[in-house]
Coordinates of C-alpha atoms in Angstrom, one line a residue:
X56 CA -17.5 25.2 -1.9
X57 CA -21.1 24.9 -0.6
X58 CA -24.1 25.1 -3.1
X59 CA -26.8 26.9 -1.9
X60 CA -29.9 27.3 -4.4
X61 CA -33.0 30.2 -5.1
X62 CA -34.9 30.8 -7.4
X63 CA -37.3 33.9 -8.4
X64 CA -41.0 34.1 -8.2
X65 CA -43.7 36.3 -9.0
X66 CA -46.4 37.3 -11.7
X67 CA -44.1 39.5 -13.9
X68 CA -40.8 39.6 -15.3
X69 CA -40.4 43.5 -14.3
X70 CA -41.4 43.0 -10.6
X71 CA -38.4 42.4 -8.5
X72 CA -40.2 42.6 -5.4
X73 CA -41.5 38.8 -5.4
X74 CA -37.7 38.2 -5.6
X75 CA -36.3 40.7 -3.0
X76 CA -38.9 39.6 -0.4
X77 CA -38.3 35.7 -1.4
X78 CA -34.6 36.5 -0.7
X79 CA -34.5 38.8 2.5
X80 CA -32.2 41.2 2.4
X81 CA -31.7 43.4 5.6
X82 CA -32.5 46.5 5.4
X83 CA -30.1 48.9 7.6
X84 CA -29.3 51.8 5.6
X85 CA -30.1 55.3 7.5
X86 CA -30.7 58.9 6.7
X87 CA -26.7 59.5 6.4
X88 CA -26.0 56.6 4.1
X89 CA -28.6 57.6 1.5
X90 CA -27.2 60.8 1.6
X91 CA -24.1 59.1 0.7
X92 CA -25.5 57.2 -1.9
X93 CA -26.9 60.3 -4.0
X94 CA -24.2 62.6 -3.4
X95 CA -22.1 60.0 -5.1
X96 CA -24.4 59.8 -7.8
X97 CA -25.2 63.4 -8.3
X98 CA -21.8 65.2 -7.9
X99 CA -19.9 63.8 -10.5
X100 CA -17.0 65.5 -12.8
X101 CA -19.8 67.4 -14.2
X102 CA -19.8 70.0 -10.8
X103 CA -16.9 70.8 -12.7
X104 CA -18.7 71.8 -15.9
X105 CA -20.9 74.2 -14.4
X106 CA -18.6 77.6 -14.3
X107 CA -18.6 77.0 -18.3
X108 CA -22.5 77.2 -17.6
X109 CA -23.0 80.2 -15.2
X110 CA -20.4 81.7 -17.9
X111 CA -23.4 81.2 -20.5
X112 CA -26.1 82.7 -18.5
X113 CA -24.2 85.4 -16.6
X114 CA -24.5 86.5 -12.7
X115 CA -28.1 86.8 -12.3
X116 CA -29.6 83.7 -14.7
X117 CA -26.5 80.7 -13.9
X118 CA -27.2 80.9 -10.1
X119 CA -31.0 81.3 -10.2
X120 CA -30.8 78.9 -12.7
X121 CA -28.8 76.2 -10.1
X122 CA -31.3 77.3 -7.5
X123 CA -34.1 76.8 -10.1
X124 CA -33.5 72.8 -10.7
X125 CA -32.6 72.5 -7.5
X126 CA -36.1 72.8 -6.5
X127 CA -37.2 70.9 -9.3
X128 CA -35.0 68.0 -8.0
X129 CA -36.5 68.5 -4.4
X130 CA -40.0 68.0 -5.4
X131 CA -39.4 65.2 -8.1
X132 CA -37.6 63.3 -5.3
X133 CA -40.6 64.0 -2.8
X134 CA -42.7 62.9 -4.9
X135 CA -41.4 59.8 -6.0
X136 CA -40.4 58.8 -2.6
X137 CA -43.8 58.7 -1.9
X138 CA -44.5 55.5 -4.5
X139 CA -41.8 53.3 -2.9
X140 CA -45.1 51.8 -1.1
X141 CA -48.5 51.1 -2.5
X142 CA -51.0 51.7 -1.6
X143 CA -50.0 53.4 1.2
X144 CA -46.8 55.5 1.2
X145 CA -46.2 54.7 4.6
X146 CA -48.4 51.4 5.6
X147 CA -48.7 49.9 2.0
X148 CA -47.9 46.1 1.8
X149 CA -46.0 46.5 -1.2
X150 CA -42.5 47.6 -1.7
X151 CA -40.7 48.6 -4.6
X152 CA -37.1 47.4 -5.5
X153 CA -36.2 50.0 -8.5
X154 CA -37.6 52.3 -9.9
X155 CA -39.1 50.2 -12.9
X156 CA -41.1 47.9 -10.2
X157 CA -42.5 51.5 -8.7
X158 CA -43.6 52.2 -12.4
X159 CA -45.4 48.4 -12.5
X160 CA -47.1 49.0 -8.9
X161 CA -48.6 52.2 -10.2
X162 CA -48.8 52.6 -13.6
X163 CA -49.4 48.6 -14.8
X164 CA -46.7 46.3 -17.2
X165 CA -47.1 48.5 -20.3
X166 CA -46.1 51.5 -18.7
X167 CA -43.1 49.6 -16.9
X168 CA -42.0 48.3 -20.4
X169 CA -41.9 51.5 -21.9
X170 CA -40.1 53.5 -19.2
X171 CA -38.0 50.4 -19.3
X172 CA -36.3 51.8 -22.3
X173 CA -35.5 55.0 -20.5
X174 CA -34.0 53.7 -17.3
X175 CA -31.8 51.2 -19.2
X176 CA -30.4 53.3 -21.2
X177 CA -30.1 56.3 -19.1
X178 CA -27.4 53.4 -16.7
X179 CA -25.8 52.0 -19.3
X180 CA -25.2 55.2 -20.8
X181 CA -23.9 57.1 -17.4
X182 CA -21.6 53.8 -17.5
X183 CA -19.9 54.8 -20.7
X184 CA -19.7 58.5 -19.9
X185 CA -17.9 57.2 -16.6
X186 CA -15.1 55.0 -18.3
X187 CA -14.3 57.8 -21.1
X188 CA -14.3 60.9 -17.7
X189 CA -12.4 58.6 -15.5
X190 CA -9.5 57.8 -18.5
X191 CA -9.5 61.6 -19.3
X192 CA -8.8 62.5 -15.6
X193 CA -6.3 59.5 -15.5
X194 CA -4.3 60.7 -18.5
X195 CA -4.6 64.3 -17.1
X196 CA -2.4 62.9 -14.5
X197 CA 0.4 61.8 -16.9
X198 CA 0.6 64.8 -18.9
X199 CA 0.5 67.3 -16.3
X200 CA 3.7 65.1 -14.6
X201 CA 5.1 65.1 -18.5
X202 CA 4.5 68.8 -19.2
X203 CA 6.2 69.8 -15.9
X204 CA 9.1 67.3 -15.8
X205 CA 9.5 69.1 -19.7
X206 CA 8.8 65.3 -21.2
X207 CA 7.2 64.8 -24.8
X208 CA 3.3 64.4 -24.2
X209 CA 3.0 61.9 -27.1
X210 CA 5.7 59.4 -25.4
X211 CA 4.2 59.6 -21.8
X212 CA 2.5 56.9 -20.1
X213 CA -0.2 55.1 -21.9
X214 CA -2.8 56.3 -23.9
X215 CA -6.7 56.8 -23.1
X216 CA -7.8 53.0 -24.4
X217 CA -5.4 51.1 -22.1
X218 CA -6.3 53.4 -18.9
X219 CA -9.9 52.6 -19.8
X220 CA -9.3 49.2 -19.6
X221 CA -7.5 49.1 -16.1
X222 CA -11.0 51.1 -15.0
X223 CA -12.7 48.6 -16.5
X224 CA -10.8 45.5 -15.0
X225 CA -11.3 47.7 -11.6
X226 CA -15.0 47.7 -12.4
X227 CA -15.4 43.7 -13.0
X228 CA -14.2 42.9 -9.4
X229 CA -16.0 45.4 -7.9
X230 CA -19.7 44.4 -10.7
X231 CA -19.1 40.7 -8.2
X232 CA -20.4 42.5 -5.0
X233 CA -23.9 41.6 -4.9
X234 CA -26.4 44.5 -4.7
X235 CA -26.5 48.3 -3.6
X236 CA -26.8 46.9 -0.3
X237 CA -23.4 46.1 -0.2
X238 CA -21.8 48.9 -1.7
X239 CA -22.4 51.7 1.4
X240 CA -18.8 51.9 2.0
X241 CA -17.9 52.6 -1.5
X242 CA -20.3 55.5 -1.6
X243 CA -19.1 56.9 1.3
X244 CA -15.2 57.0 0.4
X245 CA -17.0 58.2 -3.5
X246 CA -18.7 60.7 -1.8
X247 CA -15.8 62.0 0.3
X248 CA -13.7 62.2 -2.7
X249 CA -16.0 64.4 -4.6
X250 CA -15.9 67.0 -1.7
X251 CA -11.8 66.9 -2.6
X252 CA -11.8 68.1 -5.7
X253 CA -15.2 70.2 -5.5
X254 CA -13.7 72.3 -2.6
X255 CA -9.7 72.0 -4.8
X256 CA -11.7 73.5 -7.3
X257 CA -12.9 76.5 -5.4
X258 CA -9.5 76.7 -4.0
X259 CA -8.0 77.5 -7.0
X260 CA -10.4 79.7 -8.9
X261 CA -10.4 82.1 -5.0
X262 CA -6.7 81.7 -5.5
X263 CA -6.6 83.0 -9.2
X264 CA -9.5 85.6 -7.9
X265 CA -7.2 87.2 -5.4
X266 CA -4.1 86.7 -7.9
X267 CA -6.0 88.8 -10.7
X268 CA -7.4 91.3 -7.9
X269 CA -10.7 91.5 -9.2
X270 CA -13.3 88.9 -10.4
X271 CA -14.0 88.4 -13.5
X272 CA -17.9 88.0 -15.5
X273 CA -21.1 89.8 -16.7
X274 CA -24.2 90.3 -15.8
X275 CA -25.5 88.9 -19.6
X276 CA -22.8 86.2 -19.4
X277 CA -20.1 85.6 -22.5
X278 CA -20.8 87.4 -25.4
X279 CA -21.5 86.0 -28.9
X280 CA -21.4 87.1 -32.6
X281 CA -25.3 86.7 -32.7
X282 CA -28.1 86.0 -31.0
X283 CA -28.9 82.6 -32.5
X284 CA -25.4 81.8 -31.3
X285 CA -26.3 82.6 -27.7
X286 CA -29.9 80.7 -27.8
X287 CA -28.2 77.7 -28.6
X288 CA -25.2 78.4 -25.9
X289 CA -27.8 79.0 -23.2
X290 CA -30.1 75.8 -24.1
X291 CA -26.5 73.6 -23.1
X292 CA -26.0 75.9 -20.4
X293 CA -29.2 74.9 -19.1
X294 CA -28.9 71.0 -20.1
X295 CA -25.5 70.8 -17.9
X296 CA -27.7 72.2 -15.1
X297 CA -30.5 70.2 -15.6
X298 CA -28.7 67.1 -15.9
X299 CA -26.1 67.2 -12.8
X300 CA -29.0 67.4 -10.6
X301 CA -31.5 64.6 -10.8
X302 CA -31.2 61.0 -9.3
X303 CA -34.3 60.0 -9.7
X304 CA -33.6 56.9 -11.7
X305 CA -31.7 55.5 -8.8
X306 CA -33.7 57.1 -5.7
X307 CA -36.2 54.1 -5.6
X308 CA -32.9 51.4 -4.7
X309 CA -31.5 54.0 -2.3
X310 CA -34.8 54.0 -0.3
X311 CA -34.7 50.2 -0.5
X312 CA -32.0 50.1 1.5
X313 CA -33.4 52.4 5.0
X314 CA -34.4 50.8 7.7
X315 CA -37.7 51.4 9.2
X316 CA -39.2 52.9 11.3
X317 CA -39.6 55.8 11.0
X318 CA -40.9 55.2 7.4
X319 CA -38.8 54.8 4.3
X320 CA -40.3 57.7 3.0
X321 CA -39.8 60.1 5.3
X322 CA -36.1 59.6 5.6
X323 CA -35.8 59.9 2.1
X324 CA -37.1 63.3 1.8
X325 CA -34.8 64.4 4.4
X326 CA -32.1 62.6 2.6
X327 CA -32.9 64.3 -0.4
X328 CA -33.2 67.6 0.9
X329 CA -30.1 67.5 2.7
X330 CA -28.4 65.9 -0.3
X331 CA -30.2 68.6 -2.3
X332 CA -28.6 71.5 0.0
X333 CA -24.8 70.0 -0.2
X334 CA -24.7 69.7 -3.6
X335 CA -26.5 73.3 -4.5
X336 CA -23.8 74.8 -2.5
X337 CA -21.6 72.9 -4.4
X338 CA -22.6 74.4 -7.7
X339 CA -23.1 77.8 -6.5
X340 CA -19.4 77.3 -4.8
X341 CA -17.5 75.8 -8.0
X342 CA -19.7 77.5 -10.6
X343 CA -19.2 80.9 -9.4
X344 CA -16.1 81.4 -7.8
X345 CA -15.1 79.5 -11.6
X346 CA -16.6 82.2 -13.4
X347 CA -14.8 84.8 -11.5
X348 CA -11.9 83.7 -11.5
X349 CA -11.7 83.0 -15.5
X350 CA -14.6 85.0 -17.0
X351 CA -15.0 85.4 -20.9
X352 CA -12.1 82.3 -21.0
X353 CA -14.1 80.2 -18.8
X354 CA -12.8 76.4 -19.8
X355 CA -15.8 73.7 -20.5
X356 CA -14.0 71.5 -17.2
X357 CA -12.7 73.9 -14.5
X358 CA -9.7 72.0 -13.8
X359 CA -8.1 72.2 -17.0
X360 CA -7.6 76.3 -16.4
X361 CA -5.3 75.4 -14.0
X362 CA -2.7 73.1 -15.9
X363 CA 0.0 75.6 -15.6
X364 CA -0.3 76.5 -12.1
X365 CA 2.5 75.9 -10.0
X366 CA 0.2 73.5 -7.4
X367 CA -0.1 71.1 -10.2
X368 CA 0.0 68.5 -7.8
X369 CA -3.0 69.8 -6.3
X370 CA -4.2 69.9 -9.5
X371 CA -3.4 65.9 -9.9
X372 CA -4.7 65.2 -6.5
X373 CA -8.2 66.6 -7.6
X374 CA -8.2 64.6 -10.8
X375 CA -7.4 61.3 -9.1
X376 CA -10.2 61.9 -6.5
X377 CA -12.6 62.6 -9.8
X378 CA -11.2 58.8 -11.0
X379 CA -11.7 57.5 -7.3
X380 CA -15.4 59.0 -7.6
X381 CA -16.1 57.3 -11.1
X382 CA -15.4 54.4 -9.7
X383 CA -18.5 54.3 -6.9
X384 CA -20.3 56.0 -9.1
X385 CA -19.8 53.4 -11.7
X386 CA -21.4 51.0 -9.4
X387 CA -24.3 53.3 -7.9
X388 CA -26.1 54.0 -11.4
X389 CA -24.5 50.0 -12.6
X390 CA -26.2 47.9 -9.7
X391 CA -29.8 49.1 -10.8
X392 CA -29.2 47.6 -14.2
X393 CA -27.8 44.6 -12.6
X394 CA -30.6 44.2 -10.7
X395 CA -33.3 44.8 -13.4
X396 CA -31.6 42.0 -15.7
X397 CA -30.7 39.0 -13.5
X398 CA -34.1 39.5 -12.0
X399 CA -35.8 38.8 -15.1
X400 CA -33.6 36.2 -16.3
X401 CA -34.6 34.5 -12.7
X402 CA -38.0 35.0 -13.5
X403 CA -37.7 33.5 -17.2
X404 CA -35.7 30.5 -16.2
X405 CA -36.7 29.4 -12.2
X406 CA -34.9 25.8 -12.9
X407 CA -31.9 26.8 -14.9
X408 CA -28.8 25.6 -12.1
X409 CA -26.3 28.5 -13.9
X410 CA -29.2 31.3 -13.4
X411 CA -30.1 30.3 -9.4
X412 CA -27.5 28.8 -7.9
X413 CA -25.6 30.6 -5.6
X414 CA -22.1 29.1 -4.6
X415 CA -20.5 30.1 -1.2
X416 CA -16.7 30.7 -2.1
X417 CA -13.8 30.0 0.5
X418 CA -10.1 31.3 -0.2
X419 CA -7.2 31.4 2.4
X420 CA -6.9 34.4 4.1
X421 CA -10.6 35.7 2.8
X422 CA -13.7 35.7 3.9
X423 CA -16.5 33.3 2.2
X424 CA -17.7 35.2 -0.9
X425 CA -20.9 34.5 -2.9
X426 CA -20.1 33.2 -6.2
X427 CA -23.0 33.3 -9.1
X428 CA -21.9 31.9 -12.5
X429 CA -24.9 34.3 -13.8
X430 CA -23.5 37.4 -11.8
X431 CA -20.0 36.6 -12.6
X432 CA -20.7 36.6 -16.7
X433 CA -23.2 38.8 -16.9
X434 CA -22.1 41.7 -15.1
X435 CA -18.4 40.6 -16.7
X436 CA -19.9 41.1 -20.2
X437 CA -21.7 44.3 -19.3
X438 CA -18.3 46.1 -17.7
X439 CA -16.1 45.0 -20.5
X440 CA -19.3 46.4 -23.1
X441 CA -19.1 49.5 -22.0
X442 CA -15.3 49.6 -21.6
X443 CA -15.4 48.5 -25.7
X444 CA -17.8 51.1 -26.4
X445 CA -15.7 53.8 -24.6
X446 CA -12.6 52.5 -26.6
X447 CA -14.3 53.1 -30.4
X448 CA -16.3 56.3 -29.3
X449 CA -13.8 58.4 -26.7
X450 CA -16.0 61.4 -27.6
X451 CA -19.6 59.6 -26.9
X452 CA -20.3 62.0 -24.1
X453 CA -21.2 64.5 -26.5
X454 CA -24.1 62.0 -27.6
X455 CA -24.4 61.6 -24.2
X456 CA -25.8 64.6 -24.1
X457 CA -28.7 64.1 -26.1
X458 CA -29.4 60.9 -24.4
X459 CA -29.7 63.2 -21.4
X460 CA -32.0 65.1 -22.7
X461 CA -34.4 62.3 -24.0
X462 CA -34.4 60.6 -20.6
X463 CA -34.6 64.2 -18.3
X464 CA -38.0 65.1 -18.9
X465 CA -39.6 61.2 -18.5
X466 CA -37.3 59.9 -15.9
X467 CA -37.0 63.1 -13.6
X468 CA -40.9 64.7 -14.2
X469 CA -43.5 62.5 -16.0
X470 CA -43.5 59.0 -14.3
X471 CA -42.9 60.5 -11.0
X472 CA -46.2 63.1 -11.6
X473 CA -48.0 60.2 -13.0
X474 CA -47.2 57.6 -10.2
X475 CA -48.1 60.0 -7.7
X476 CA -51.6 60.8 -9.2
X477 CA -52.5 57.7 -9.4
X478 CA -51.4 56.6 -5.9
X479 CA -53.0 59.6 -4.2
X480 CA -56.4 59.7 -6.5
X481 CA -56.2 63.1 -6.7
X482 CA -59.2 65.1 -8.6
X483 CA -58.4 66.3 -11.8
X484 CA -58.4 69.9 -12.3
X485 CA -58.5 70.4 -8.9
X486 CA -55.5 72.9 -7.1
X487 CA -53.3 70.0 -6.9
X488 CA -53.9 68.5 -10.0
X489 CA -53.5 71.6 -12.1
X490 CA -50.2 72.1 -10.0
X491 CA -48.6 69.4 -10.8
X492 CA -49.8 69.3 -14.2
X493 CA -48.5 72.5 -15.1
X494 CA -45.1 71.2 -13.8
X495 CA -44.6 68.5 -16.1
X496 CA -45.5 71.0 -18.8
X497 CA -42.8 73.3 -17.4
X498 CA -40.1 70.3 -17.5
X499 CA -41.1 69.1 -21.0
X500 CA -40.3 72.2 -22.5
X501 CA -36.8 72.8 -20.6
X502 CA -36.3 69.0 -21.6
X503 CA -37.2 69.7 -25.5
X504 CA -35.2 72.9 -25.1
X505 CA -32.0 71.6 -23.9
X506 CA -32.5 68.2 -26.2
X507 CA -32.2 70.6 -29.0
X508 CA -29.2 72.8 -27.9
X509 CA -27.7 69.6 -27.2
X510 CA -28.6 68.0 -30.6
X511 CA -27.3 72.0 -32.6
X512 CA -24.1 71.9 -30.3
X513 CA -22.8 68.3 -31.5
X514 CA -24.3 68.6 -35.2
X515 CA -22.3 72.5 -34.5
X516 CA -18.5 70.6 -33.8
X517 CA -18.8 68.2 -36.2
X518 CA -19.0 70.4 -39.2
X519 CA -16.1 72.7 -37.7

């Protein structure tokens, strides 16, 4: 086992930059493998969601509503792109290695502190909603096989706590592999997997279509006994929308990773607008031909309309692509955390051996493997946190829901307005100004809205 040794510099315990460029890291990544990258972090279970949602606001408002934050997402990405450098976009000696060290570069230490908060939680929160999706899906599996080979549901297989732990023992081997750039390949086979059981989706609901010989829906969406009733509906309509789109919060470690030239920037808005295109097609695809084929009965997760169908297999197939999914996914919204921590721990402690050292690993039949003591308990404790967390609260993505809706509005619209007035020195109150302006008012008040439908609808099932 050879020692090898580094240690992080810098002026601030929230720049990773000092650290990345100290450490070179290669940058090879292309137009096609950021695409990758957000397509595994943007088309999660929740494309699966989104029939429930078009159900909500009916045939006119649930697709212009997709088509609505779609845009929103496009120009949120294109303009945060644009901060990766300072204080050029294109020429600008400065990079940024996540999106907190963007916040630094433009917006000083304060402002980095407090959106901090946001990012942080906004991973480590996807990271539970993963483990609890990816045991649901797994145990999906085993009753579907129980209910058809006519076997007692109770008695079959294991429950959802041990199938979250064997995702999370899956997830501490794969926490080892160093950084994002390392993890291409698993985004890629994520990414495929999510087409599966986005297009056995569709499948199914055209098939149910053409079995009920008609399709189904309004143009004011499923009715309710009052009006209240459907405010609230139509605010968590919108929140599932709103929240399946962005990926803001790891865009700035995707664009890390392309090489250049041309400049990082500019493949990264066509990476986003390509990526923006597949997975609004998506949504119109699953959403729609959902609603048609179900209507009025529309279930909350697509899938789960179709347990009696006699392609359960299919069915099963599409479920264990949603678990091979989870499990990239885990890692693309996990390795910006990663990053963020060990960084500052490097920073606090330059001379601690356990913190620097990196240990070059050789086992038969293997090839050498980095070992870190820091990476190996850290990111250890962190899987097997969330895995915990998961375990006592199976039902936290309902409160995930809320955290969404905190972390929309700031993540997705403010900092990325704010970072790119200051880098561009635009006047105030000139077109520009007042343009962009008047789009972070319009995403703080969809963000307020769907916090509070989000905030009604869990307060709503817990007194039922």
């Amino acid at each position: 086992m050879q020692d090898r040794e580094g240690s992080a510099t810098g002026s601030s315990p929230l720049l990773e930059t000092q650290y990345a460029n100290a450490h070179h890291v290669e940058r090879t990544g292309t137009v096609w493998t950021a695409v990758a990258h957000i397509v595994t972090g943007v088309i999660g279970s929740g494309v699966l969601s989104l029939a429930w949602s078009i159900a909500q606001l009916g045939w006119i408002g649930g697709p212009l509503t997709i088509i609505f934050f779609a845009c929103i997402t496009l120009l949120s990405s294109f303009l945060l792109s644009n901060t990766y450098r300072g204080p050029d976009p294109e020429l600008g000696p400065h990079r940024s290695s996540s999106y907190l060290d963007a916040v630094n570069l433009h917006k000083g230490e304060g402002n980095s502190r407090f959106c901090g908060v946001f990012v942080n939680v906004s991973l480590y929160g996807f990271g539970i909603a993963y483990v609890i999706t990816a045991a649901i899906s797994m145990r999906a599996i085993q009753i579907s096989n129980c209910s058809h080979g006519k076997e007692d549901e109770g008695k079959c297989g294991f429950d959802g706590a041990y199938l979250m732990l064997i995702f999370g023992a899956i997830q501490v081997v794969l926490s080892q592999t160093p950084n994002f750039h390392n993890i291409q390949w698993l985004s890629i086979v994520a990414a495929i997997t999510s087409f599966f059981y986005a297009f056995i989706g569709m499948w199914l609901s055209a098939g149910k279509i053409t079995e009920n010989g008609h399709a189904e829906g309004t143009i004011s969406g499923i009715p309710t006994s009052s009006g209240v009733d459907k405010v609230w509906l139509v605010a968590q309509a919108l929140g599932d929308i709103a929240f399946s789109y962005p990926f803001s919060v790891i865009l700035i470690e995707i664009q890390d990773t392309l090489r250049s030239p041309p400049p990082e920037h500019q493949t990264m808005k066509r990476a986003s607008t390509i990526s923006v295109i597949i997975t609004t097609f998506f949504y119109l695809c699953c959403g729609c031909l959902g609603y048609a084929a179900f209507g009025n009965e529309t279930p909350g997760n697509l899938l789960t309309g179709f347990t009696s169908n006699a392609q359960h297999w299919l069915v099963d197939f599409a479920n264990a692509c949603i678990v091979i999914h989870l499990v990239g996914a885990y890692q693309v919204y996990s390795q910006p955390l990663f990053a963020n921590v060990e960084n500052w721990l490097r920073f606090k402690f330059p001379d601690s051996e356990f913190v620097n050292h990196v240990y070059l690993l050789k086992l038969p039949l293997l090839p050498a493997f980095q070992l870190s003591f820091l990476r190996l308990s850290f990111r250890t404790a962190y899987v097997a946190s969330t895995t915990v967390i998961a375990m006592l609260f199976p039902y936290f993505n309902q409160i995930l829901g809320v955290l969404a809706g905190i972390i929309y509005y700031p993540l997705s619209i403010y900092f990325p307005v704010e970072m790119y007035l200051s880098l561009s020195n635009i006047e105030p109150w000139s077109s520009k100004w007042i343009m962009l302006r008047g789009f972070s008012t319009v995403g703080f008040v969809v963000g307020l809205f769907t916090l509070v439908g989000s905030i009604e609808g869990i307060v709503s099932a817990k007194l039922k």
